[in-house]
Structures are given as structure tokens and as C-alpha cells.
mmCIF file of C-alpha atoms and ligand atoms in Angstrom:
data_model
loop_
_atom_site.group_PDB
_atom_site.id
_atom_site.type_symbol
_atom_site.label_atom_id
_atom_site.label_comp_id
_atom_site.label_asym_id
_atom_site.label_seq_id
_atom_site.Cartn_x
_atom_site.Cartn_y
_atom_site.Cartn_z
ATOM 1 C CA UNK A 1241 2.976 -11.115 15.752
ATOM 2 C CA UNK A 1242 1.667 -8.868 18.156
ATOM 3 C CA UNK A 1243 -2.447 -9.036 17.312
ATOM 4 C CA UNK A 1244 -2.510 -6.104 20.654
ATOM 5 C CA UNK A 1245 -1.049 -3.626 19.163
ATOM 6 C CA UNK A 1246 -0.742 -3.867 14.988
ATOM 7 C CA UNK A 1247 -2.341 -5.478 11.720
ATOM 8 C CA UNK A 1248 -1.255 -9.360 10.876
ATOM 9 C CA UNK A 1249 -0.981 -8.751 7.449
ATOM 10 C CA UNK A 1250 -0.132 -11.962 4.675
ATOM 11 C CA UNK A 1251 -0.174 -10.707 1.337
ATOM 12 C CA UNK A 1252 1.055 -12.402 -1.888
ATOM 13 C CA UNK A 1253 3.119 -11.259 -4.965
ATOM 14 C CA UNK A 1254 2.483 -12.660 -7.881
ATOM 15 C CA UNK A 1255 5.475 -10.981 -9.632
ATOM 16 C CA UNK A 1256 5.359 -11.656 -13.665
ATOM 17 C CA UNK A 1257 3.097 -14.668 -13.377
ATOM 18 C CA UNK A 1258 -0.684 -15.392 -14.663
ATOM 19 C CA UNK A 1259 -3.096 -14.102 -17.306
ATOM 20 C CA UNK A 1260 -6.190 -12.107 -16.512
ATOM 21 C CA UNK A 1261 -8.398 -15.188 -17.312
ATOM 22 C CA UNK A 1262 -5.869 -17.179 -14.798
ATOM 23 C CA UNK A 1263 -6.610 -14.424 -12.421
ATOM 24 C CA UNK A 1264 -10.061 -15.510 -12.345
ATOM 25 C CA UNK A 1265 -9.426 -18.920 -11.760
ATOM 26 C CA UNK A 1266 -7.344 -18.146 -8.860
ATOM 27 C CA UNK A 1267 -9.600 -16.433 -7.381
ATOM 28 C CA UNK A 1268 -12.815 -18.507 -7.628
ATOM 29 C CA UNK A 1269 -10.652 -21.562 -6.388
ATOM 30 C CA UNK A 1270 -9.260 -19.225 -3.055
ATOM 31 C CA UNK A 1271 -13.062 -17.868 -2.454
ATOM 32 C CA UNK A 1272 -14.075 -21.322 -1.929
ATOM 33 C CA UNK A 1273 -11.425 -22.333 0.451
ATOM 34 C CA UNK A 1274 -10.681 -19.200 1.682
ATOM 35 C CA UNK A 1275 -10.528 -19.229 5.783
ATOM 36 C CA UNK A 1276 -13.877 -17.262 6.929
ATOM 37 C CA UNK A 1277 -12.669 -15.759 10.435
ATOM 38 C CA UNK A 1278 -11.183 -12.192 10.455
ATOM 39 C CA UNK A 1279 -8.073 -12.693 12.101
ATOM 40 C CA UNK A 1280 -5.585 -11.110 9.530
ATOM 41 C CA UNK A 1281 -5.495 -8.907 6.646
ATOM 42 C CA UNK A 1282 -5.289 -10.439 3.547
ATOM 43 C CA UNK A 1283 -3.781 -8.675 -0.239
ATOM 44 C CA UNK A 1284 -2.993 -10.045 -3.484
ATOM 45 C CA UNK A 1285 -0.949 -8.212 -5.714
ATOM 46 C CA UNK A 1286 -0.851 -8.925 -8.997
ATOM 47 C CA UNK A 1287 0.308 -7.834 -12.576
ATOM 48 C CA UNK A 1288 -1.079 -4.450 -13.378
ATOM 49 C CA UNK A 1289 -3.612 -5.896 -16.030
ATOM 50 C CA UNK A 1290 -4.991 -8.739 -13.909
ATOM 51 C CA UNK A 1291 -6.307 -6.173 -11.829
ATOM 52 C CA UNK A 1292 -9.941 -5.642 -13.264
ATOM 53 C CA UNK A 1293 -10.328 -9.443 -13.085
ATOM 54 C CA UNK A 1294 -8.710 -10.013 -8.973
ATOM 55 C CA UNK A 1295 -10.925 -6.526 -7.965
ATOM 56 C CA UNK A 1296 -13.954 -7.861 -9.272
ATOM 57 C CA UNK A 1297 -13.628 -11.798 -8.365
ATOM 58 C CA UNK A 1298 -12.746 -10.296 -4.964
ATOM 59 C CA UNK A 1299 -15.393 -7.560 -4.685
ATOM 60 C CA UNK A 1300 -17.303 -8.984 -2.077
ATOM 61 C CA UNK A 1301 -14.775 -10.536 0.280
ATOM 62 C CA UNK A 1302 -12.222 -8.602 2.770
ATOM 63 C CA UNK A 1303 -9.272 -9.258 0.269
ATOM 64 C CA UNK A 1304 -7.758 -6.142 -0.713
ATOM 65 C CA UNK A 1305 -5.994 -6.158 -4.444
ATOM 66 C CA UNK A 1306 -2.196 -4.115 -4.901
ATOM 67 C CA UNK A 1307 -0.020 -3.290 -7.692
ATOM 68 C CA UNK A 1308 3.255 -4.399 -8.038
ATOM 69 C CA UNK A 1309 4.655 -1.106 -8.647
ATOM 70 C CA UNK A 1310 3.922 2.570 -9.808
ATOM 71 C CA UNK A 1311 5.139 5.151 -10.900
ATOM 72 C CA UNK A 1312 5.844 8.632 -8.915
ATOM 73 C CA UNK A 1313 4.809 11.060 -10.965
ATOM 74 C CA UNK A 1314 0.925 11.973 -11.486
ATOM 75 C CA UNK A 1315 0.713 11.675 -14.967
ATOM 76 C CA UNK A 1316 2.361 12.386 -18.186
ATOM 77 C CA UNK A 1317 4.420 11.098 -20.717
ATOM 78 C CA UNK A 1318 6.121 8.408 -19.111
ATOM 79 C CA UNK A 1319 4.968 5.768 -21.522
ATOM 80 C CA UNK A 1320 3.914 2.364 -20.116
ATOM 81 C CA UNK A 1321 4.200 3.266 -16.478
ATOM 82 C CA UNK A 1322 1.094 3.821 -14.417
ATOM 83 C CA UNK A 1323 0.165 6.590 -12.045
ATOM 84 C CA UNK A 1324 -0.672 5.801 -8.239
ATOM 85 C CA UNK A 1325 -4.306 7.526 -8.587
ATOM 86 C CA UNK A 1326 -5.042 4.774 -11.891
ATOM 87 C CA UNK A 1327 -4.265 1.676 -9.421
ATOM 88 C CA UNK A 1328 -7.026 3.671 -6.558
ATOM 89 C CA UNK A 1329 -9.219 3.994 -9.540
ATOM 90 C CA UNK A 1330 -9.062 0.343 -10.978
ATOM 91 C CA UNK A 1331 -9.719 -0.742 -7.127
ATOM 92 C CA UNK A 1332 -6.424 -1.544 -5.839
ATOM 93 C CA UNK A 1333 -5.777 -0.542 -1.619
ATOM 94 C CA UNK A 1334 -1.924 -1.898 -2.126
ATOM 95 C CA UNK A 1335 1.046 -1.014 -3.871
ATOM 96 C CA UNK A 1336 4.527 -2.993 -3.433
ATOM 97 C CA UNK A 1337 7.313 -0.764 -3.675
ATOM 98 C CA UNK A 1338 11.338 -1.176 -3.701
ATOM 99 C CA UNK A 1339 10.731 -4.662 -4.563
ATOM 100 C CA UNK A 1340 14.731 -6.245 -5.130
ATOM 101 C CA UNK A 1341 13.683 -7.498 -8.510
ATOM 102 C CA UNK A 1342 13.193 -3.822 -9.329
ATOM 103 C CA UNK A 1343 15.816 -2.260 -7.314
ATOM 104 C CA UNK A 1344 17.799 -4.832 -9.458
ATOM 105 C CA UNK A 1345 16.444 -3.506 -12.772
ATOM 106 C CA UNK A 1346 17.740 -0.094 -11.561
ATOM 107 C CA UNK A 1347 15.404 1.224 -9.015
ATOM 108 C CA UNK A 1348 17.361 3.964 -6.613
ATOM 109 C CA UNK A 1349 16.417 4.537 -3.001
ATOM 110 C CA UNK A 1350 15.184 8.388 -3.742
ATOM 111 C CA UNK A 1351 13.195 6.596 -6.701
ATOM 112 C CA UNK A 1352 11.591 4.541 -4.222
ATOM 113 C CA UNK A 1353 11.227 6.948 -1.571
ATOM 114 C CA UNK A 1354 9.001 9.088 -4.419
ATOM 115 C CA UNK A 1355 6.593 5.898 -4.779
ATOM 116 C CA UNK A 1356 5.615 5.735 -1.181
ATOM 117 C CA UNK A 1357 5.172 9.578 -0.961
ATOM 118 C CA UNK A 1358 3.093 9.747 -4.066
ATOM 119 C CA UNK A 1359 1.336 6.371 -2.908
ATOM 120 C CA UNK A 1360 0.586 7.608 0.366
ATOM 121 C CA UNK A 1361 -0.759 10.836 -1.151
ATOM 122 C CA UNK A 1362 -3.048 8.803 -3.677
ATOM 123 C CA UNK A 1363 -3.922 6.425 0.184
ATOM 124 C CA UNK A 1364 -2.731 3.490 -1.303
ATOM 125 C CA UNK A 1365 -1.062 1.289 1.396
ATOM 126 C CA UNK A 1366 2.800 1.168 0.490
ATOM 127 C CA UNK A 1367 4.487 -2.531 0.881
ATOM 128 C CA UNK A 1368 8.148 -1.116 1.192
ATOM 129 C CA UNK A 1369 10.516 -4.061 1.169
ATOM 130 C CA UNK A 1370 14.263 -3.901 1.951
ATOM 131 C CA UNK A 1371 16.221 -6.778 2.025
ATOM 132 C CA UNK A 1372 20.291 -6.974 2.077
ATOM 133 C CA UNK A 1373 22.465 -9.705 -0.402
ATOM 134 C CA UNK A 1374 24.006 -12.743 0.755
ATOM 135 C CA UNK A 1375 27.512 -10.547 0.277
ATOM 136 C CA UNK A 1376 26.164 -7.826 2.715
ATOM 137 C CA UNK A 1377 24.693 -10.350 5.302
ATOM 138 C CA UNK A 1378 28.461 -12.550 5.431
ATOM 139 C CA UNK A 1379 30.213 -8.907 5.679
ATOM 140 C CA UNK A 1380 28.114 -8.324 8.860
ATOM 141 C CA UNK A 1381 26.497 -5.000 7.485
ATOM 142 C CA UNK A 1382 22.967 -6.101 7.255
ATOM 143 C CA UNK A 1383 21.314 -3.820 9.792
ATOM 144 C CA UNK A 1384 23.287 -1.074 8.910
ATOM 145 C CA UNK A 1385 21.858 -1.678 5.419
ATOM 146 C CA UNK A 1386 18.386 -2.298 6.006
ATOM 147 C CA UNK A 1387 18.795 1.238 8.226
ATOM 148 C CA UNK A 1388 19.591 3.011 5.352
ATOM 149 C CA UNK A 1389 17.152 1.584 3.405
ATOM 150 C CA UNK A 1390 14.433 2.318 5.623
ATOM 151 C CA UNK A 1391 15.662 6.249 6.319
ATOM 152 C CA UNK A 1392 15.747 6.862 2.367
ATOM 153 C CA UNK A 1393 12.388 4.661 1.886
ATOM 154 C CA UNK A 1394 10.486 6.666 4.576
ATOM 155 C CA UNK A 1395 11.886 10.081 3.938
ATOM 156 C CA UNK A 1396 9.455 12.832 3.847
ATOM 157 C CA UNK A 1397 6.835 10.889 5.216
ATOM 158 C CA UNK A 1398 4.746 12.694 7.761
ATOM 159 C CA UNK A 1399 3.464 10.700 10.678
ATOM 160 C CA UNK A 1400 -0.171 10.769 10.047
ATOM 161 C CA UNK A 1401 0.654 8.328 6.940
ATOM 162 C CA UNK A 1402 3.200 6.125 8.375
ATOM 163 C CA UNK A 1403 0.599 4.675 10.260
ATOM 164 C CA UNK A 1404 -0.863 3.450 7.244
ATOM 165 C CA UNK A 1405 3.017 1.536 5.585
ATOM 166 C CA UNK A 1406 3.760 -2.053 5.967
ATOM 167 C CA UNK A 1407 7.405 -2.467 5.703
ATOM 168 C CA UNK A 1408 8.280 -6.406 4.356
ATOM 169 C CA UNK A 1409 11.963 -7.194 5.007
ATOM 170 C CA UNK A 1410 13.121 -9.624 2.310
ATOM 171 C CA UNK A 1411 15.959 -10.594 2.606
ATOM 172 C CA UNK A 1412 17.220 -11.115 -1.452
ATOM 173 C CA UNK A 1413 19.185 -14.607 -0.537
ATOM 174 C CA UNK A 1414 15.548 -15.817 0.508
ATOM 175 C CA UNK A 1415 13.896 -14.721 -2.403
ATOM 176 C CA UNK A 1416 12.398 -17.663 -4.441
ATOM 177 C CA UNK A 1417 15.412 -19.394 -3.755
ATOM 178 C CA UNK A 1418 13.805 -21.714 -1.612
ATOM 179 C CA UNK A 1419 16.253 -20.627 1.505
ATOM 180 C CA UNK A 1420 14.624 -19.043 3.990
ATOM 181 C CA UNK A 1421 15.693 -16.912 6.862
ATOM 182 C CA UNK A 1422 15.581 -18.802 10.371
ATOM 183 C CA UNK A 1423 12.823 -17.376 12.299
ATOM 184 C CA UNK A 1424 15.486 -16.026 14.508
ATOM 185 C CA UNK A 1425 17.240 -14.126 11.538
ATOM 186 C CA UNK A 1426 14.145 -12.961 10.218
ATOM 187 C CA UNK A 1427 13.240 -12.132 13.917
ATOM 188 C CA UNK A 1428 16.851 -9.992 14.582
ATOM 189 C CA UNK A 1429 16.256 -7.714 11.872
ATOM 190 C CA UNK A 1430 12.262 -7.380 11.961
ATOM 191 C CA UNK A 1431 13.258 -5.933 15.338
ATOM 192 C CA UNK A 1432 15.931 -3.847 14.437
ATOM 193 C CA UNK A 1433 13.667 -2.182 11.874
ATOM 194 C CA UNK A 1434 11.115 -1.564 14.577
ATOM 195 C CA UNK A 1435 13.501 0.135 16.250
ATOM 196 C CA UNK A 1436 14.788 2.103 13.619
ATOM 197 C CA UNK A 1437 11.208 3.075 13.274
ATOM 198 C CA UNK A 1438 11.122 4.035 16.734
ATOM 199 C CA UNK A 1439 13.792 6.406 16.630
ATOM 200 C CA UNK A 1440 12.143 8.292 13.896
ATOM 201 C CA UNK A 1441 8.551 8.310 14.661
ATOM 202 C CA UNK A 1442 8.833 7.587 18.319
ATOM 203 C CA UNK A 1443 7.358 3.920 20.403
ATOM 204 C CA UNK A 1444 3.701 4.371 19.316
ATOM 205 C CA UNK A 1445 4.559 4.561 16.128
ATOM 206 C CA UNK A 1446 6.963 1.689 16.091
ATOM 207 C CA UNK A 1447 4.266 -0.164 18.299
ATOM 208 C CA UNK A 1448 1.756 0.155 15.427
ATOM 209 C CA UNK A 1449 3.344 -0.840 12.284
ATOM 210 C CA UNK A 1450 3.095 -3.931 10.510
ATOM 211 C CA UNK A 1451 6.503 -5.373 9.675
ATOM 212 C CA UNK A 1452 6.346 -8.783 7.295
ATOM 213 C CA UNK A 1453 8.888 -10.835 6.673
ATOM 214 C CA UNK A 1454 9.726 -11.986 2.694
ATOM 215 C CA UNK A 1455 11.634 -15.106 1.279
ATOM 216 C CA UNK A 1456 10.392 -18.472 1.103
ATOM 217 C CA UNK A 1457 7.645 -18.471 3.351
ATOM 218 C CA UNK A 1458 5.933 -21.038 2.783
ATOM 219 C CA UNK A 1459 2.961 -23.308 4.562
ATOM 220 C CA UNK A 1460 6.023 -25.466 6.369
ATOM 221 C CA UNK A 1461 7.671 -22.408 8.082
ATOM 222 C CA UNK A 1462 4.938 -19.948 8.118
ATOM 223 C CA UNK A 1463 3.624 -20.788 11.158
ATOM 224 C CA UNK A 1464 7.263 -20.758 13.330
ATOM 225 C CA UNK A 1465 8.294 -17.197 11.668
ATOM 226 C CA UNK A 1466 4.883 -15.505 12.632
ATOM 227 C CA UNK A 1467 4.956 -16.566 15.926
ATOM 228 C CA UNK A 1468 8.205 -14.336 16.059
ATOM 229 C CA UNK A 1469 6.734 -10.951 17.645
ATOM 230 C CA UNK A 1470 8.184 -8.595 15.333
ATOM 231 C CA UNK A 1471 6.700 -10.662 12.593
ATOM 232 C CA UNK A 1472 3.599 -8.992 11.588
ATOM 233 C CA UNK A 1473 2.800 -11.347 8.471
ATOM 234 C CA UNK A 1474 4.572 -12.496 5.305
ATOM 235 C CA UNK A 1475 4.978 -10.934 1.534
ATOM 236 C CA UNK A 1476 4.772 -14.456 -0.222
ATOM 237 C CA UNK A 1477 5.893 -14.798 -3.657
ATOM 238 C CA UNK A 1478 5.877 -18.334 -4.837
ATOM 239 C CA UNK A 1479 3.181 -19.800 -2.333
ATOM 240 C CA UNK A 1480 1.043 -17.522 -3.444
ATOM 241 C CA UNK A 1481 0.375 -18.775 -6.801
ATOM 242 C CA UNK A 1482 -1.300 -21.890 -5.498
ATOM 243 C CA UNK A 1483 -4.506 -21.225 -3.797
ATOM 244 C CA UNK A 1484 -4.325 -24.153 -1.299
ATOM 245 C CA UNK A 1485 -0.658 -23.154 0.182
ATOM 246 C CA UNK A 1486 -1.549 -19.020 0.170
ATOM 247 C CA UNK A 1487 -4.617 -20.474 2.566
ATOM 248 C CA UNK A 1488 -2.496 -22.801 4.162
ATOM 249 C CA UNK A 1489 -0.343 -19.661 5.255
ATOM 250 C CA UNK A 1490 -3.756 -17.432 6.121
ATOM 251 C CA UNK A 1491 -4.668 -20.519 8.206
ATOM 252 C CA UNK A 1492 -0.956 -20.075 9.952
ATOM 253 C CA UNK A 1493 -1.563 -16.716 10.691
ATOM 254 C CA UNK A 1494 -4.837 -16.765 11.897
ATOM 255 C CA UNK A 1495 -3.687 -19.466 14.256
ATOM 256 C CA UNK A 1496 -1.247 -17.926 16.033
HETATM 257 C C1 PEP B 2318 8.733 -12.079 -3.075
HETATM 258 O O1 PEP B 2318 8.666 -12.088 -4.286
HETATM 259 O O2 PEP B 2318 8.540 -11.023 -2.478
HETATM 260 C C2 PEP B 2318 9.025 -13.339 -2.383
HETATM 261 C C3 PEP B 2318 9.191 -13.317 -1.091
HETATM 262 O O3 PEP B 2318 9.105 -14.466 -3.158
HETATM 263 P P1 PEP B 2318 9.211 -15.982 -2.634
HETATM 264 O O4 PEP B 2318 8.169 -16.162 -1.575
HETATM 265 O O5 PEP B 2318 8.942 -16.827 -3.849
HETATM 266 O O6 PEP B 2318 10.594 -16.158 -2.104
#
């Protein structure tokens, strides 16, 4: 992390997992243990309809509420998808987009690369994850992957509003597999991205973004991957169904 220069950022991803009413317990557990300092930023984002129930358990605190997904056009008959400007209305400030579970359900790069535009237009803050396969990373072509991803992800977006992205690399070995990166792979390619950032929007740019790292992360290695300074937080999928171990990482972060 670099606290100087960009946001920590440690948001959860609750994927398919808990009810609206579950939602609410969640919540009212993590508001009572919930660290009170403002080092980082912290999101939760859930399943489209537990969204009522996490914006208003978390009205009055500093956690911000995302989507998991949405879709890119403004409206229309695209029937059970949901529009970027419904997730602004129903509270959210975060969307996570290019998710592997999706991109393995079918999700295309230029899809993708719609979402954050239209996202960004709606000023939703984009979580765009990229992450390469076990196959890709033995081959050697990870970076050139994650590149690619990252061009066709941020494509068309101006530089006023890539200011306001967080990029999550995820690697999809790591993914609720229980295998994380080492801090020094996570590390290698967190860096490469900045720098892939840099030669598109230039060093301030890359200075300013907030890169996480996905896959794993959990309260045992949270602390040694964040300390990594091209770590700018964690997307957390399985730790953050449990209250106690999503503060556990907060309390990692905010220690660093
Ligand atoms: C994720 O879903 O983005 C994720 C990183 O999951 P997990 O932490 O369970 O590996």
C-alpha cells in the first residue's frame, strides 16, 4: 500500500450467498465490531436484492454498498438485468465488473469494457478484476494477459474517470480455492498493471489508482500481501461472509 499517494481500499464479494434478512444480520453484527478509525475504504457488495437491506443497515457508517454486476445498456428490454443508474438509485457507490465467475458464464472483454463506461457515466466506482488461469500462469503469459485485459477493460475511458476505477487482480487459481498468490506473485503483477496503467494514462495517473489484489485473502495473509506497495487493498470473497474475519482484514489494513 502506498497510503501517500492512493485509496487502501478492502471490499468484500459476497457472490451468490445470503438472503436480504441475512443481510441484516451481517450487518448489525459488523457495525458493532466494526474498526472506528478511518484508515481505509471499506465496500460490501452484495446480491442485487440485498441491497435495500446492506444500504440502509449501513446508512450511517462510511461503508459504501456495490453490485455485483450490471448491465451496459440504460434501460430496456433486457429482462432480469439491471441498469447502472437503478444500483445509484437503490444507494449503491460500487459495481464489480469482469468478475471470472462471469467472464466464465460468457462475459467478453468489449462486454466488460461497456460496464465500466456506462458505470463510470452513471459515477458508480467500477471494481474491474482480471485475473489469468493456472494454464496461462505455467505457460508464462500472465502479464501479457492481464495487459490485454486491462487495455480492453479500460478502453474508451477518459482520464477524468479513471481516477475514480479500482482495478482487483484475481488471479482465477486463487479464487475460493483456498490457494493464494505469494505476496510476491500478487506483488509482480499488481506492479505490472500499474505500469500498464502508466503507459496509458501517464505516472500520476498510475500513482493514484487503487490496485487490490483477489484470491484467498484472508485474516492469516492479509496483512503480508498489503504491505506489498502495489497492493492497494483486497476484493475478498469468502472472508467476507463472516463479520469477525472481513474486520480482521480492515484491522490488517488499517495497520499497515
Ligand atoms: C472473489 O470472489 O473475488 C474472491 C477473491 O473470492 P475468495 O476470497 O473466496 O477467493
Amino acid at each position: 500500500m502506498n497510503r501517500k499517494y492512493r485509496k487502501t481500499v478492502i471490499a468484500g464479494n459476497w457472490k451468490m450467498n445470503k438472503t436480504p434478512s441475512e443481510t441484516k444480520a451481517f450487518m448489525n453484527e459488523f457495525k458493532t465490531i466494526m474498526p472506528k478509525g478511518r484508515w481505509c475504504d471499506v465496500a460490501l457488495c452484495v446480491p442485487a436484492v440485498c441491497i435495500p437491506a446492506a444500504v440502509r443497515a449501513m446508512r450511517e457508517t462510511r461503508v459504501g454498498i456495490g453490485a455485483e454486476n450490471c448491465n451496459a445498456n440504460a434501460s430496456g428490454a433486457y429482462t432480469g438485468e439491471i441498469a447502472a443508474n437503478m444500483l445509484v438509485d437503490a444507494g449503491c457507490k460500487y459495481v464489480i465488473l469482469g468478475h471470472s465467475e462471469r467472464r466464465a458464464m460468457g462475459e467478453t472483454d468489449a462486454e466488460v469494457n461497456a460496464k465500466v463506461l456506462t458505470a463510470l457515466e452513471n459515477g458508480l466506482v467500477p471494481i474491474l478484476c482480471v485475473g489469468e488461469t493456472l494454464e496461462q500462469r505455467e505457460t508464462g503469459i500472465t502479464n501479457e494477459w492481464i495487459t490485454m485485459q486491462i487495455k480492453s477493460g479500460l478502453n474508451g475511458v477518459a482520464e477524468d474517470k479513471i481516477r475514480k476505477m479500482i482495478i482487483a487482480y484475481e488471479p482465477i487459481w486463487a479464487i475460493g480455492t483456498g490457494k493464494t498468490a505469494t505476496a510476491e506473485q500478487a506483488a509482480e503483477v499488481c506492479t505490472s498493471i500499474r505500469t500498464t496503467v502508466r503507459h496509458l494514462y501517464g505516472a500520476r495517473i498510475a500513482r493514484s489508482i487503487t490496485i487490490q489484489y483477489g484470491g484467498s485473502m484472508k485474516p492469516g495473509n492479509a496483512a503480508e500481501l498489503l504491505a506489498q506497495p502495489d497492493i492497494d487493498g483486497g476484493l475478498i470473497g469468502g472472508a467476507a461472509l463472516k463479520p469477525e474475519q472481513f474486520v480482521d482484514i480492515i484491522n490488517a489494513a488499517n495497520q499497515e
